Coordinates of C-alpha atoms in Angstrom, one line a residue:
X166 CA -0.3 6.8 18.2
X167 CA -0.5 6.3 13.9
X168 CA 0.2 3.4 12.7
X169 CA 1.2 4.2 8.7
X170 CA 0.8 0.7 6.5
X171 CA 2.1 0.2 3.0
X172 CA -0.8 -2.0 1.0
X173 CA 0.4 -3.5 -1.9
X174 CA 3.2 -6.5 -0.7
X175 CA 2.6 -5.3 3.2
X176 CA -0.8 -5.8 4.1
X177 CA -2.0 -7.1 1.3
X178 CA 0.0 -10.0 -1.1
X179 CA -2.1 -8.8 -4.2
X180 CA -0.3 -6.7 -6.5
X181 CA -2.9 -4.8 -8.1
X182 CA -1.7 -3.7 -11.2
X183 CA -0.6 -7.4 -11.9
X184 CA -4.5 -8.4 -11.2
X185 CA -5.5 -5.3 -13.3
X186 CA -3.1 -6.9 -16.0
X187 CA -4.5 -10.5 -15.8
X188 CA -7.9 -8.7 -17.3
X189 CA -5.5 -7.9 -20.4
X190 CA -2.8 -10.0 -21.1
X191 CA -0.1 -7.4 -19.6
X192 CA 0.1 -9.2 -16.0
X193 CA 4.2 -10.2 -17.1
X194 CA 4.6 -6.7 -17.9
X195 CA 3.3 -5.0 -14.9
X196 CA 5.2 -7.7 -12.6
X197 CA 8.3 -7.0 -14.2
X198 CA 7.8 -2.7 -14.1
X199 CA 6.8 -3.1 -10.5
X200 CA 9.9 -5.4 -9.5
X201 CA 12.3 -2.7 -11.1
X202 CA 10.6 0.0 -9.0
X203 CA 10.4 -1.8 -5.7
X204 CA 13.9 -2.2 -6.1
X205 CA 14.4 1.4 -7.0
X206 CA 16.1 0.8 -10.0
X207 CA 13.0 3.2 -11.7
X208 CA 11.3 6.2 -10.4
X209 CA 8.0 4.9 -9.0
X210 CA 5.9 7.6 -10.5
X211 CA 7.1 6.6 -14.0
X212 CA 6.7 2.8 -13.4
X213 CA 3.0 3.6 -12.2
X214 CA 2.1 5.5 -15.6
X215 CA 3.7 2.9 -17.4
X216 CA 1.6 0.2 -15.7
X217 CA -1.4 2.3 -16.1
X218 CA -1.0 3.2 -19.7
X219 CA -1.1 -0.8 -20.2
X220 CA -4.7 -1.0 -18.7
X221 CA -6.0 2.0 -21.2
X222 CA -9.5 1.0 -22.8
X223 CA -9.9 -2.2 -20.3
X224 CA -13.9 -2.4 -19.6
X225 CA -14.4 -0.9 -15.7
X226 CA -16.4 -3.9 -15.2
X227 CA -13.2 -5.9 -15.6
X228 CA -11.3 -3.6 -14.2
X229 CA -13.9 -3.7 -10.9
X230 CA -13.2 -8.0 -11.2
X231 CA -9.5 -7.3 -10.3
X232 CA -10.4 -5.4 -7.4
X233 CA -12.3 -8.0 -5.9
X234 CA -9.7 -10.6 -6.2
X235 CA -7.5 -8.2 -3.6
X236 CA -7.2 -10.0 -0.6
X237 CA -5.5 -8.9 2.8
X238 CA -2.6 -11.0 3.9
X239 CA -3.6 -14.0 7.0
X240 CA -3.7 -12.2 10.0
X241 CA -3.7 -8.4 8.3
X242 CA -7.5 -7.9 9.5
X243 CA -6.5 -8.9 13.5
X244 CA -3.5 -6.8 13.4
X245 CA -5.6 -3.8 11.8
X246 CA -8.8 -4.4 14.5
X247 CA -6.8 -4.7 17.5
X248 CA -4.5 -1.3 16.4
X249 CA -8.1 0.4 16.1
X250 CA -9.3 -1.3 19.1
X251 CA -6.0 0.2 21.2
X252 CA -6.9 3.4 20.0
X253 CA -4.4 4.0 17.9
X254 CA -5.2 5.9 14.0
X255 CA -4.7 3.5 11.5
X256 CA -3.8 4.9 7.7
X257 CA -2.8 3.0 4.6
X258 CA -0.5 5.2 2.4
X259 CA -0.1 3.5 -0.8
X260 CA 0.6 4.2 -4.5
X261 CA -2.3 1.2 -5.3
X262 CA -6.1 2.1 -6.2
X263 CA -8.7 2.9 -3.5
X264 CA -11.0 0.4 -5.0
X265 CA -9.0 -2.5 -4.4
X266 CA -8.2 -1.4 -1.0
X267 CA -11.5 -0.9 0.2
X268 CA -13.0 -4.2 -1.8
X269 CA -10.2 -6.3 0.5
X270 CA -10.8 -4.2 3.6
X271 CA -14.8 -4.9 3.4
X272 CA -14.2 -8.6 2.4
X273 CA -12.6 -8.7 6.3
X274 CA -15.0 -6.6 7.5
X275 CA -12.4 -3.9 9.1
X276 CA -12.3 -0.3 8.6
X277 CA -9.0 1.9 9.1
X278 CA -9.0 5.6 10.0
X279 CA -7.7 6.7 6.3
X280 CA -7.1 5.3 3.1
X281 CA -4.2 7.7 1.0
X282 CA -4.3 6.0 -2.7
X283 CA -4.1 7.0 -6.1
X284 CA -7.1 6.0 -8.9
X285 CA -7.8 5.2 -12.1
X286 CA -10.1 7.3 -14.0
X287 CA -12.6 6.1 -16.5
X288 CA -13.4 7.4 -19.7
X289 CA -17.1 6.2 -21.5
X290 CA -17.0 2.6 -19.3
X291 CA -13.6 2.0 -20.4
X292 CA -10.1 3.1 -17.8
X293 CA -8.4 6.0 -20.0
X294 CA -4.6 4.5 -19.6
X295 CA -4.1 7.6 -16.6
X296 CA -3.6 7.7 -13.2
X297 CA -4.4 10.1 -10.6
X298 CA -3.8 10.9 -6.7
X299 CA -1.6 11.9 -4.3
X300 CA 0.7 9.3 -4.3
X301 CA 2.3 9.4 -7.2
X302 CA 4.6 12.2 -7.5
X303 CA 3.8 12.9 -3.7
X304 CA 5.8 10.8 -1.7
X305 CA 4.8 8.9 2.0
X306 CA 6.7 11.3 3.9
X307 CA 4.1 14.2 2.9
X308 CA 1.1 11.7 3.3
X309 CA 2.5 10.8 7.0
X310 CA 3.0 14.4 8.3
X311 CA -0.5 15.6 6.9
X312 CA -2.3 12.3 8.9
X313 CA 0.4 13.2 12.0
X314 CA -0.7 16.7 11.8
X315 CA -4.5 15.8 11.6
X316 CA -4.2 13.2 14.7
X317 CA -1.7 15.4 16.7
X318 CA 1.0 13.3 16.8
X319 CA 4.6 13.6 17.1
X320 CA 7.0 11.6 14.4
X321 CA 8.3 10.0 17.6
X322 CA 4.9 8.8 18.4
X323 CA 4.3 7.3 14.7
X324 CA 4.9 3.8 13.4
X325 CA 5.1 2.9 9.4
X326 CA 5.4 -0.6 8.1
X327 CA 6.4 -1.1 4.1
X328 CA 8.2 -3.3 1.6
X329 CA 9.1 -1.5 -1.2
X330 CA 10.9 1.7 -2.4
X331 CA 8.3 4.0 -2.3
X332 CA 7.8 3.1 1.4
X333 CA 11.3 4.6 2.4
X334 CA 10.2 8.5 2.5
X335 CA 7.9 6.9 5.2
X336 CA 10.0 4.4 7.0
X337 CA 13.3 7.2 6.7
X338 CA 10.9 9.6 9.3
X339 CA 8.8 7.5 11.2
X340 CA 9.2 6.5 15.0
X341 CA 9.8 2.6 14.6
X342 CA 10.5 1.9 11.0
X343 CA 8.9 -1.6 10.6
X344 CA 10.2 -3.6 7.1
X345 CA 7.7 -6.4 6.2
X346 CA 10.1 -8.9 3.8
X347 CA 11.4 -5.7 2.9
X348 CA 13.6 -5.5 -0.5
X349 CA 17.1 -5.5 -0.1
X350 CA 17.2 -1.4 -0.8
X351 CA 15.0 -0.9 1.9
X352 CA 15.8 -3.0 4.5
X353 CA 18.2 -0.3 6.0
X354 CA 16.2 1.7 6.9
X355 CA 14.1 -0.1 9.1
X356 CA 14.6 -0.9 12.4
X357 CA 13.3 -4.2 12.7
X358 CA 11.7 -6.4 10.1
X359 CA 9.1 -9.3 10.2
X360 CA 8.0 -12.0 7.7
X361 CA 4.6 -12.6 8.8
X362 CA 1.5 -10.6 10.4
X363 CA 1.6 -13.1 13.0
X364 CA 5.3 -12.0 14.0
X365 CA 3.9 -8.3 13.5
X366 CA 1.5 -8.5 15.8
X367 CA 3.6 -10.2 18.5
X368 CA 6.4 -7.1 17.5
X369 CA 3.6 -4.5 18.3
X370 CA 3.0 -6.1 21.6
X371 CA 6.1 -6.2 22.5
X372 CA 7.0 -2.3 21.9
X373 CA 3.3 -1.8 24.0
X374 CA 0.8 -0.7 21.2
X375 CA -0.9 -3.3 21.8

């Protein structure tokens, strides 16, 4: 089975650009772009580049400080090990940076089968203000079917768990659509929703993935 997880406000509780921001004073701004988007009321790919043109000509170094201060969400790293450990392929689609995924992934000490995320290129030490990756024009629908065609699943066989707007190309074609304190626009498309990874992991036992 793959198991699909939104990053940003699922597994994690970070919001990356807003810890990005803190390094420059913009941390209000990018809260209050990323609200509007995760509501939908903004086109996430235009609400990334706007949060990203904020951070042109931060230092990488600070830029490499925010990433470290991602953390996973309690109980995140035992939900993700015992996925792995059940055999299932475990992929984080999400619209944040690889960096920071991988910094709070490695602070846990868990690994996951794929990381799809978008990055921040920099320009003579300094981020350039751009963004790039597949997940920002792409959407998580695409993202899923290339890691469902790569494992062999079917879409029956596939579970995706998300918050936010951007999560509802996945959630709309997934097997069990799984909304974690999902935003009022998305929680209709999921099939069940949970507040906490401990109530996640008990869910996932229950419909025998784990």
């Amino acid at each position: 089975m793959l198991v699909a997880f939104d990053f940003d406000g699922t597994l994690s509780d970070s919001e990356m650009t807003v810890l990005l921001g803190n390094q420059n004073g913009t941390a209000q701004d990018m809260a209050d772009i990323t609200e509007r988007a995760m509501n939908n009321e903004i086109e996430y790919a235009e609400s990334l580049r706007q949060r990203c043109e904020l951070l042109a000509d931060l230092p990488d170094e600070q830029a490499q400080a925010a990433f470290d201060e991602v953390r996973l969400r309690p109980g995140a790293a035992e939900v993700i090990a015992a996925l792995r450990e059940a055999g299932h392929y475990v992929a984080i689609l999400t619209g944040g940076f690889e960096r920071g995924v991988e910094a709070a992934l490695k602070r846990e000490g868990v690994e996951v089968d794929a990381i799809v995320a978008n990055r921040l290129p920099v320009v003579d030490g300094k981020l350039s203000g751009n963004v790039r990756g597949p997940l920002i024009e792409g959407t998580k629908d695409d993202a899923l079917e290339v890691a469902t065609a790569i494992v062999g699943e079917d879409w029956d066989d596939t579970i995706a768990v998300g918050d936010g707007a951007n999560d509802l190309p996945m959630l709309e074609v997934a097997g069990l659509a799984i909304g974690f304190e999902p935003k009022p626009a998305v929680e209709p498309a999921c099939d069940v929703t949970v507040s906490t990874m401990d109530e996640l992991y008990v869910l996932l036992e229950e419909r025998g993935a784990l």
